[in-house]
Every structure is written in structure tokens, then in C-alpha cells.
Short mmCIF file of C-alpha atoms (C1' of nucleotides) in Angstrom, two decimals:
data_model
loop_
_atom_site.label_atom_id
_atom_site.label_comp_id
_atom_site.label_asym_id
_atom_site.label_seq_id
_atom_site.Cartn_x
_atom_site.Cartn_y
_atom_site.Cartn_z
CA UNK X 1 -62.31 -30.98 7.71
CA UNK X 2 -59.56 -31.34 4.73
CA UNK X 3 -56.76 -33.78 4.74
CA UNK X 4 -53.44 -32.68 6.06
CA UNK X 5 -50.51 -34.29 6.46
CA UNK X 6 -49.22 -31.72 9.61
CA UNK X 7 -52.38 -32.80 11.29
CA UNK X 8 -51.91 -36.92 10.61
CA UNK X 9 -48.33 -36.93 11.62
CA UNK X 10 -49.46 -34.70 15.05
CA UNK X 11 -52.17 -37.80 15.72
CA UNK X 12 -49.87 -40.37 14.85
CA UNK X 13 -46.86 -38.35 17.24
CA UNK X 14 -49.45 -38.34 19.91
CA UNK X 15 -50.61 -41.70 19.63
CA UNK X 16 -47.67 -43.21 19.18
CA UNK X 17 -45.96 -41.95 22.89
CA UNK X 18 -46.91 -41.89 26.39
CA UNK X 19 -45.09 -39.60 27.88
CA UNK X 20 -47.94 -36.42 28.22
CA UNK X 21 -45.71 -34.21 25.69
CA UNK X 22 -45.78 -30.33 25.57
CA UNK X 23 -46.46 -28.97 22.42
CA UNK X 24 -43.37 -28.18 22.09
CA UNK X 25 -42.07 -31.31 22.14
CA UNK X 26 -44.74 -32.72 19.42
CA UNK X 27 -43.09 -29.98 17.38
CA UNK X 28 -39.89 -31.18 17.67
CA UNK X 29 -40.66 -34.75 16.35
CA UNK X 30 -43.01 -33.25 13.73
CA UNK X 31 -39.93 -31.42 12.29
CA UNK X 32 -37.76 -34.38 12.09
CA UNK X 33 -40.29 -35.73 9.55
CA UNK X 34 -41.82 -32.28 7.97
CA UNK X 35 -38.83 -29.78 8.42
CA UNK X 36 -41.15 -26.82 7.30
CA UNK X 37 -43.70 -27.15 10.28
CA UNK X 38 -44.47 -24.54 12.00
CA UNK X 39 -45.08 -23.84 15.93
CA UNK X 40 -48.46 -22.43 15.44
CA UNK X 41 -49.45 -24.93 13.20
CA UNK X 42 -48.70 -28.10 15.76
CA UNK X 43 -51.00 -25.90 18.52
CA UNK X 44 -53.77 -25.19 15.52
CA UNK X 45 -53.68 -28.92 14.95
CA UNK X 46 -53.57 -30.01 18.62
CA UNK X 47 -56.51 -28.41 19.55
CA UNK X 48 -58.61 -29.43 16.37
CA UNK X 49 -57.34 -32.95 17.27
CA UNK X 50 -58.68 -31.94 20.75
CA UNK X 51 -62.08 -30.58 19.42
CA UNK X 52 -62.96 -33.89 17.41
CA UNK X 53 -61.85 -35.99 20.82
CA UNK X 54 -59.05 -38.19 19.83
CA UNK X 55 -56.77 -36.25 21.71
CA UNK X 56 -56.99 -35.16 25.56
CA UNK X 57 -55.10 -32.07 27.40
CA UNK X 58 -54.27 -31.00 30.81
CA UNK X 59 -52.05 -28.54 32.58
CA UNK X 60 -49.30 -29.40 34.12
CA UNK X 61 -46.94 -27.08 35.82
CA UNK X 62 -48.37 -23.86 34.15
CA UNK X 63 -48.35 -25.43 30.71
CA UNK X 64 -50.42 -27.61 28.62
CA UNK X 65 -49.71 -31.34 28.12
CA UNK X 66 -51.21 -33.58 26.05
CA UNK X 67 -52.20 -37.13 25.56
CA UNK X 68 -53.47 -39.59 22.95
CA UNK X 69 -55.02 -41.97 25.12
CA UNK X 70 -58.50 -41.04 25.66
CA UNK X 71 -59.44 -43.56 27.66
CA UNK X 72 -60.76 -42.94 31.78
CA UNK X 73 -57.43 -42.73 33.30
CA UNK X 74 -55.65 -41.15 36.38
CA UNK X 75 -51.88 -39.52 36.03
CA UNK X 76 -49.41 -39.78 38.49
CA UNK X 77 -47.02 -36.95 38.65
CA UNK X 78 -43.24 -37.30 39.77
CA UNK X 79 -42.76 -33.56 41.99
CA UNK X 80 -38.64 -33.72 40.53
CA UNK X 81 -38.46 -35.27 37.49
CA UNK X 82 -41.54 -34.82 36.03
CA UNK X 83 -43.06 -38.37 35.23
CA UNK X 84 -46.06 -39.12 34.20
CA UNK X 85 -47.66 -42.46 34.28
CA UNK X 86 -51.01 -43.54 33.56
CA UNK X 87 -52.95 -45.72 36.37
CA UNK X 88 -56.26 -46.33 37.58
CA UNK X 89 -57.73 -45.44 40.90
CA UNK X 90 -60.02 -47.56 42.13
CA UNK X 91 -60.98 -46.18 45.54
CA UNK X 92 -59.60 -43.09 46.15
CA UNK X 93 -61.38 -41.71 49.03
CA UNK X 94 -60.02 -44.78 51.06
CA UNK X 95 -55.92 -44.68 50.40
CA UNK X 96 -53.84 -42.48 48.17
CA UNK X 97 -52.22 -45.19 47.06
CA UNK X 98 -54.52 -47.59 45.83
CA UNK X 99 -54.12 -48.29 41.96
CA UNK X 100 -50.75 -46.67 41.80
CA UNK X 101 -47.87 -47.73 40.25
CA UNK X 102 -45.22 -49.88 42.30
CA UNK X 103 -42.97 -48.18 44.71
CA UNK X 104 -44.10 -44.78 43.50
CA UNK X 105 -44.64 -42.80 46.93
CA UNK X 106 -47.58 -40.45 46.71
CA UNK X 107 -47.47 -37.21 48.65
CA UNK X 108 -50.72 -35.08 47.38
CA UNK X 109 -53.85 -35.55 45.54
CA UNK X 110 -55.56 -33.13 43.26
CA UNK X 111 -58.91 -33.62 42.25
CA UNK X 112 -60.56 -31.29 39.26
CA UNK X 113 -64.25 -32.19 38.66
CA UNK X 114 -65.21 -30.07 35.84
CA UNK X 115 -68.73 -29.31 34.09
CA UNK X 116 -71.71 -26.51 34.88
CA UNK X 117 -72.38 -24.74 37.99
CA UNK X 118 -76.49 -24.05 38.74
CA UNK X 119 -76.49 -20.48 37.38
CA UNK X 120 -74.81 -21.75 34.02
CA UNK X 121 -77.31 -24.63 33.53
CA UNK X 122 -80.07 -21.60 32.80
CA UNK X 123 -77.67 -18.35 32.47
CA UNK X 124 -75.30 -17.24 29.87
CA UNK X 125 -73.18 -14.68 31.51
CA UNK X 126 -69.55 -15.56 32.44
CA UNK X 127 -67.76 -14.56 35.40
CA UNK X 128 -64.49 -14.87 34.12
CA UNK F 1 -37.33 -14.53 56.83
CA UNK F 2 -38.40 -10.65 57.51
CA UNK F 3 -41.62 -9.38 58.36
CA UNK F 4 -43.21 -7.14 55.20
CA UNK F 5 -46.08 -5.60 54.55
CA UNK F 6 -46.29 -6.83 51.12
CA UNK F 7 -46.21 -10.54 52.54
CA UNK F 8 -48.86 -9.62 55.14
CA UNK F 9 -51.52 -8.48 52.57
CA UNK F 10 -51.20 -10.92 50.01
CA UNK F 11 -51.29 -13.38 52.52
CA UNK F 12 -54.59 -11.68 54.19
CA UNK F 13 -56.17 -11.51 50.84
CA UNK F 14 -56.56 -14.48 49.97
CA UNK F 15 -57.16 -15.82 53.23
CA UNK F 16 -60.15 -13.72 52.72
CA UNK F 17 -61.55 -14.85 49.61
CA UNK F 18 -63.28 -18.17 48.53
CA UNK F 19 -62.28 -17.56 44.67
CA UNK F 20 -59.34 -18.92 44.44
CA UNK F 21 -57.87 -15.93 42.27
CA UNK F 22 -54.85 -15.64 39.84
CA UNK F 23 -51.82 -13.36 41.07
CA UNK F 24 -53.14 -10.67 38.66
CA UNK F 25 -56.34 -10.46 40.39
CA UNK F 26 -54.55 -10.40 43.99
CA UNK F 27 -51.78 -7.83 42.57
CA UNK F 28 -54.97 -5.23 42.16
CA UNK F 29 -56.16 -5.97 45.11
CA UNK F 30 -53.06 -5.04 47.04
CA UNK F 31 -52.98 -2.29 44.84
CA UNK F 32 -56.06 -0.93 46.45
CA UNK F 33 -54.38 -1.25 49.97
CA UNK F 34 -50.11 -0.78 48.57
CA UNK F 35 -50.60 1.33 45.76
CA UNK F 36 -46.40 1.39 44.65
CA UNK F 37 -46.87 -2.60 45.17
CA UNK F 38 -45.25 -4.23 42.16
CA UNK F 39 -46.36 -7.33 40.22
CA UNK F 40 -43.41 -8.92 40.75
CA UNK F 41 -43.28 -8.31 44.53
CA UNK F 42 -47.15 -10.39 44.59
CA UNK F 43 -45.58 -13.15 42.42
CA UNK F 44 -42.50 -13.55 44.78
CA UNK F 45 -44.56 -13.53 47.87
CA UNK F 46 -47.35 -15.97 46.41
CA UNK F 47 -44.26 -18.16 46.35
CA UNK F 48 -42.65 -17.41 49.18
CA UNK F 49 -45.80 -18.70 50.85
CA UNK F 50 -46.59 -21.30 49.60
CA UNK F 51 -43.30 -22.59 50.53
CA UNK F 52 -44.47 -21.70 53.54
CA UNK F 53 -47.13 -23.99 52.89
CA UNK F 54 -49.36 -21.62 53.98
CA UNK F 55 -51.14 -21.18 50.88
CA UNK F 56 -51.64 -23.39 47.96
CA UNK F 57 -51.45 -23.31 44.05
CA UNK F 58 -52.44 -25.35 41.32
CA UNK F 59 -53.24 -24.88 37.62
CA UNK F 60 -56.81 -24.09 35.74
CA UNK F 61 -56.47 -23.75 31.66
CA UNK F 62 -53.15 -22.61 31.68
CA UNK F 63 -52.85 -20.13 34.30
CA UNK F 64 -51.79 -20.34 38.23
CA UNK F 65 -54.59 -20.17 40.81
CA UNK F 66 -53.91 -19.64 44.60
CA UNK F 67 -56.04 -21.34 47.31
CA UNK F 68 -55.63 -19.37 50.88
CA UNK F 69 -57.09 -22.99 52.22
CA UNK F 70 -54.68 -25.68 52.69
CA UNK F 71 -56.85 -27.90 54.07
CA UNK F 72 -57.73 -30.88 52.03
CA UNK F 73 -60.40 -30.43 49.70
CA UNK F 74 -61.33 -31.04 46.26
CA UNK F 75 -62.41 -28.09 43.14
CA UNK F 76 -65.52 -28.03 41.27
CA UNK F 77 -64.94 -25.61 38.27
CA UNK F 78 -67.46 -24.56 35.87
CA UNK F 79 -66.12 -25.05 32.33
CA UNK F 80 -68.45 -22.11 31.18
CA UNK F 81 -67.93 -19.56 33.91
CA UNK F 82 -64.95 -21.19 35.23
CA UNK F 83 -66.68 -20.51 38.95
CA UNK F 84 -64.39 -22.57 41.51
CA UNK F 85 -66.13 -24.13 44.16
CA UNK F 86 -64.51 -26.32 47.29
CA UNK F 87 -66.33 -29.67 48.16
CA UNK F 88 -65.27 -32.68 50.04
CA UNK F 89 -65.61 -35.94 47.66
CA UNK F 90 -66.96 -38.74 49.36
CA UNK F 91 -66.63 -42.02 47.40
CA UNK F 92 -65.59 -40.55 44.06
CA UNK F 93 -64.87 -43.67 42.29
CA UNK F 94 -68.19 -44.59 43.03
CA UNK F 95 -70.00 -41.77 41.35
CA UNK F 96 -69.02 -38.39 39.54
CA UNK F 97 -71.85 -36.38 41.68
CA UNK F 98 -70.67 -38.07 44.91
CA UNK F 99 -70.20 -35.01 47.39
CA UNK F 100 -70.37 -32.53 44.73
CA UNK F 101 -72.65 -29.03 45.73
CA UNK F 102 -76.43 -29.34 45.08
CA UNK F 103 -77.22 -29.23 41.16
CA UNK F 104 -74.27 -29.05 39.62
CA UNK F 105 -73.43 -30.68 36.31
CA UNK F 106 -70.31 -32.71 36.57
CA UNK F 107 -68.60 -33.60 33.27
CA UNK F 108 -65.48 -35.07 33.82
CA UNK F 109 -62.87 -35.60 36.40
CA UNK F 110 -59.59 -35.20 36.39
CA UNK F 111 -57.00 -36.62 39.35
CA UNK F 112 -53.75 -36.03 39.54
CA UNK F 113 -51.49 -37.50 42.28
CA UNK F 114 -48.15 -36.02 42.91
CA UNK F 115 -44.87 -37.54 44.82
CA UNK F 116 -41.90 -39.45 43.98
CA UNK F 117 -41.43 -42.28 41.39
CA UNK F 118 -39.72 -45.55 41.87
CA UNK F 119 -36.70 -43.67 39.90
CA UNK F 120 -36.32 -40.77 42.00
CA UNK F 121 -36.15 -42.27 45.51
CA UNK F 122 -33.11 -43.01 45.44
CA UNK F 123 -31.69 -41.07 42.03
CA UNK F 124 -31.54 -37.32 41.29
CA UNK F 125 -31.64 -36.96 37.79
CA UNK F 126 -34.24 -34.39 36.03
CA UNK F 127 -36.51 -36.11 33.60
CA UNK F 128 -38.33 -33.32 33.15
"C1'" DA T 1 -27.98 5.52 65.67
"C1'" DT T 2 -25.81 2.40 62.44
"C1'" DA T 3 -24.85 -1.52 59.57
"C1'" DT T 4 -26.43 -4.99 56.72
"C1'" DA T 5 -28.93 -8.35 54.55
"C1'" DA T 6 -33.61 -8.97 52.98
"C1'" DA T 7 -37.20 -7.16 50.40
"C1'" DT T 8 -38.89 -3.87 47.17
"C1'" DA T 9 -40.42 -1.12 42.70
"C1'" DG T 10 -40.10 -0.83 38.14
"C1'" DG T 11 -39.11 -2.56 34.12
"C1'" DA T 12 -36.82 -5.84 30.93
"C1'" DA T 13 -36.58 -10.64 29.56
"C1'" DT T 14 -38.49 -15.08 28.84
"C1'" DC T 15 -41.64 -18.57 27.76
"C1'" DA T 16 -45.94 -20.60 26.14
"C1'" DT T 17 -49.57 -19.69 23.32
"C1'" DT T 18 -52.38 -17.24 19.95
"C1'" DC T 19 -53.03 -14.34 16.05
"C1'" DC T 20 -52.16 -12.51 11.41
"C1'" DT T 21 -51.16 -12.63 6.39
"C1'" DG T 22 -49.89 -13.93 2.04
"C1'" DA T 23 -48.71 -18.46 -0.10
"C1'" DT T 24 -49.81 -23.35 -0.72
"C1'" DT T 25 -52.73 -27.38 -1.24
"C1'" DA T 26 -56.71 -30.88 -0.88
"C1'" DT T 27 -60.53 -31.75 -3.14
"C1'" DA T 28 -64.88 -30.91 -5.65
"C1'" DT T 29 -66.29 -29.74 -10.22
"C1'" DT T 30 -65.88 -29.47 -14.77
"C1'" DA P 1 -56.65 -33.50 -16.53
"C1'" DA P 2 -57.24 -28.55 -15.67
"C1'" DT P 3 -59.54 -25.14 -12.71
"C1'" DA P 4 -61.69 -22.95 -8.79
"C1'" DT P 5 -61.99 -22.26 -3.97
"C1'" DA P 6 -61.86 -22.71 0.62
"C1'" DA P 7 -59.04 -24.93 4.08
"C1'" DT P 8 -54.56 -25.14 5.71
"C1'" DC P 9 -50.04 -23.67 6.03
"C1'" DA P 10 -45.26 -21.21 7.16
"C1'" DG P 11 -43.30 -17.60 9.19
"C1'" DG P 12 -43.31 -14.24 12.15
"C1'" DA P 13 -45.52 -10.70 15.13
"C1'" DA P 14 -48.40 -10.07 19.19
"C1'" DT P 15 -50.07 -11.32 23.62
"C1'" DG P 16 -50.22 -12.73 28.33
"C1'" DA P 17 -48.32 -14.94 32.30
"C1'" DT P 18 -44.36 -15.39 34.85
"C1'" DT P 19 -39.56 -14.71 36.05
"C1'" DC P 20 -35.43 -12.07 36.31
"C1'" DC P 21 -32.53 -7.94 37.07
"C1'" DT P 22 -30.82 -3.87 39.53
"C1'" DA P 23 -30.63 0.13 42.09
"C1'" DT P 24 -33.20 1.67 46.16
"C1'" DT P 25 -35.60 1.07 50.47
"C1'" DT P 26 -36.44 -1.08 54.90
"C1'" DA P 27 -36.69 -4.44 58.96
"C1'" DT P 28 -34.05 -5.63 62.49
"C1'" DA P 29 -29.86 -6.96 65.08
"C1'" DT P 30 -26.21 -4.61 67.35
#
DNA sequence: ATATAAATAGGAATCATTCCTGATTATATT
DNA sequence: AATATAATCAGGAATGATTCCTATTTATAT
């Protein structure tokens, strides 16, 4: 993989914030430093960044979000404005609100597990 | 709210299925039963339901799922086939396969817990 | 039976994301 | 340092999911 500058200054955007951006917001502050950007050119570089791991996405919402810190970590959602903050559960199964944030009040839980179902482990067709 | 037909079947649909389909997939289906049924009409009354709370939603890769099973329970997905399965985690800080169905691959996890931040208790300005 | 507000069909509009193409650029080689 | 070339890019079109709009239909209260 070459060198670019569009793809350092997404990494560094990414890294730099913690506020789960949309891409759209990524190419906002990549303009303010290379006006020319493009739109499809901050998604091309988000998911290569994704691809080689150093980045993470998630939807949120219908749309994607994405984060810089790699790291095992939970998100907490705010249901109006839209917060996200990192946190880290530590028993889940026994109180939603273990390892969360302060005050915050949590009203539902959504677990994804993701990875390979029994017929995929041996089978190639998709069902999708 | 009035009774409707359209409401009736898309609710009865996916109380029926176990594959927690996207409103395209449950538009065709009450097609088959409400052939002048438009898209629109199934997106408005997936909504109207789950306000309702009657049904549930959430977001795989991008796209808008609906769950006829509002009990609590947690979503294996496949990352190849994108199957969806239901399962009831256990202890999952404890262990990734904790509760998961028999011989299935998990990969990673992903939690997210939704409710109200310290900020929006008691304010009512959109972050977003 | 009638009135009326709610719900609809059909299609246009919007929004996020991906795809396409000709131009630019990092970098390996001379 | 100049050149070759494949990767990357900008700009914009295309796609796909979802929402919005409007004239028509329909459930239901009277």
C-alpha cells in the first residue's frame, strides 16, 4: 500500500477524536486541511484503514460510525442527543449499569456477537 | 389509532418468522397477501409498531432489521452468511461462547447500551 | 347513510454509500 | 534526476435504503 496523504490525515482525524464520527464528518475536517478531498475518497480510505485494523466501525442509527480506538471497549449511546462514550462492562449479565459512566441512566442493552455459524465453518454458500 | 389491514400483516409477518428480516423482505411478503401494498405503507407501519413497542429494530451493516420478539435476548450473526440467530447470554464478560448456540464461531462482540446521559436528564439540546 | 380524520398507493426526494473514469502522484528503476 | 507504472485521487454519476408528498381510499363515530 502507497503513501497518501488523504489516507494519513483520515488516521490522524480518527485518532485524534472520540466522538464515533460519520464519515461525513471525517470529511468535513479532512477538507479544512486538503480542500480538494473528495467524499468517496474519505469512505475508500476509511475502510482500507478498516481492512489493515487501526480503525473500527459500527452502525449506529442506520449509518456507519467510526472509531480509532481499537481497543475492547463498550459504547454507551445517548437515545436524544446522540452521545457516545466509551466504557467498560465488567459484568453485564448481573446489572445494566455496571461499568457505565456516572449518572448516565441506561434504558436497553444490545448485544451483537458476531463470527461463523456451523454450516459456514464447512460451507461456502451465503444466505444473504 | 385505526385498525388496517396493512398494520395487521406486517405485524403477523414477522411475528411469524425467526429471521429477523429487512422491510424490503417483509414489503414482498405482504405483497404476496396485499398485492397494491406500497413500500412506503410497510416502512410507516414497521414504525408505527415499534412505537408500539410491539416489535423491535436495530441495525446489521448498514441496513434496518426488525425483530417480531421483544423479549430480551441477545443476536448471533454470521459475518459470512449474515444468518441471525437469538440466544440468551449467560455470563458474557466471562467468556465470548458463554450461552452462544452449539458450534458456533464467535469473533467479536459488540454491546451497545442505550438511555440518557448525565447531559440530557435534565437539558434538551440535540448533540446529535 | 354521512362526515371526517386516518391510512393508503404511488412516486418523488433525500441521504448515505459505492462505483466509475480520466487525471495525478508515490515510488521503484534507471 | 528523469522515466515508467501502478496506486490513488477528484469529481460526479449510480445505487440502495429510507422518508416525504399528495390525491385517493377507508375505518369508524355519529
Amino acid at each position: 500500500m502507497r503513501y497518501s496523504e488523504q489516507r494519513e490525515t483520515v488516521f490522524q482525524i480518527l485518532k485524534e477524536t472520540q466522538s464515533h464520527p460519520s464519515a461525513d464528518w471525517v470529511y468535513d475536517k479532512v477538507k479544512s486541511i486538503l480542500p480538494l478531498v473528495s467524499l468517496g475518497t474519505v469512505y475508500r480510505n476509511l475502510g482500507e484503514l478498516e481492512d489493515l485494523g487501526v480503525i473500527k466501525s459500527f452502525s449506529m442509527k442506520g449509518a456507519i460510525r467510526y472509531d480509532g480506538n481499537v481497543a475492547d471497549h463498550s459504547h454507551f449511546i445517548c437515545r436524544k442527543c446522540n452521545l457516545m462514550m466509551d466504557f467498560q462492562p465488567k459484568d453485564i449479565s448481573t446489572s445494566l449499569h455496571n461499568g457505565l459512566p456516572k449518572n448516565f441512566i441506561a434504558e436497553s442493552m444490545e448485544i451483537q456477537i458476531s463470527g461463523l455459524c456451523d454450516n459456514c465453518k464447512t460451507h461456502s454458500k451465503k444466505r444473504n
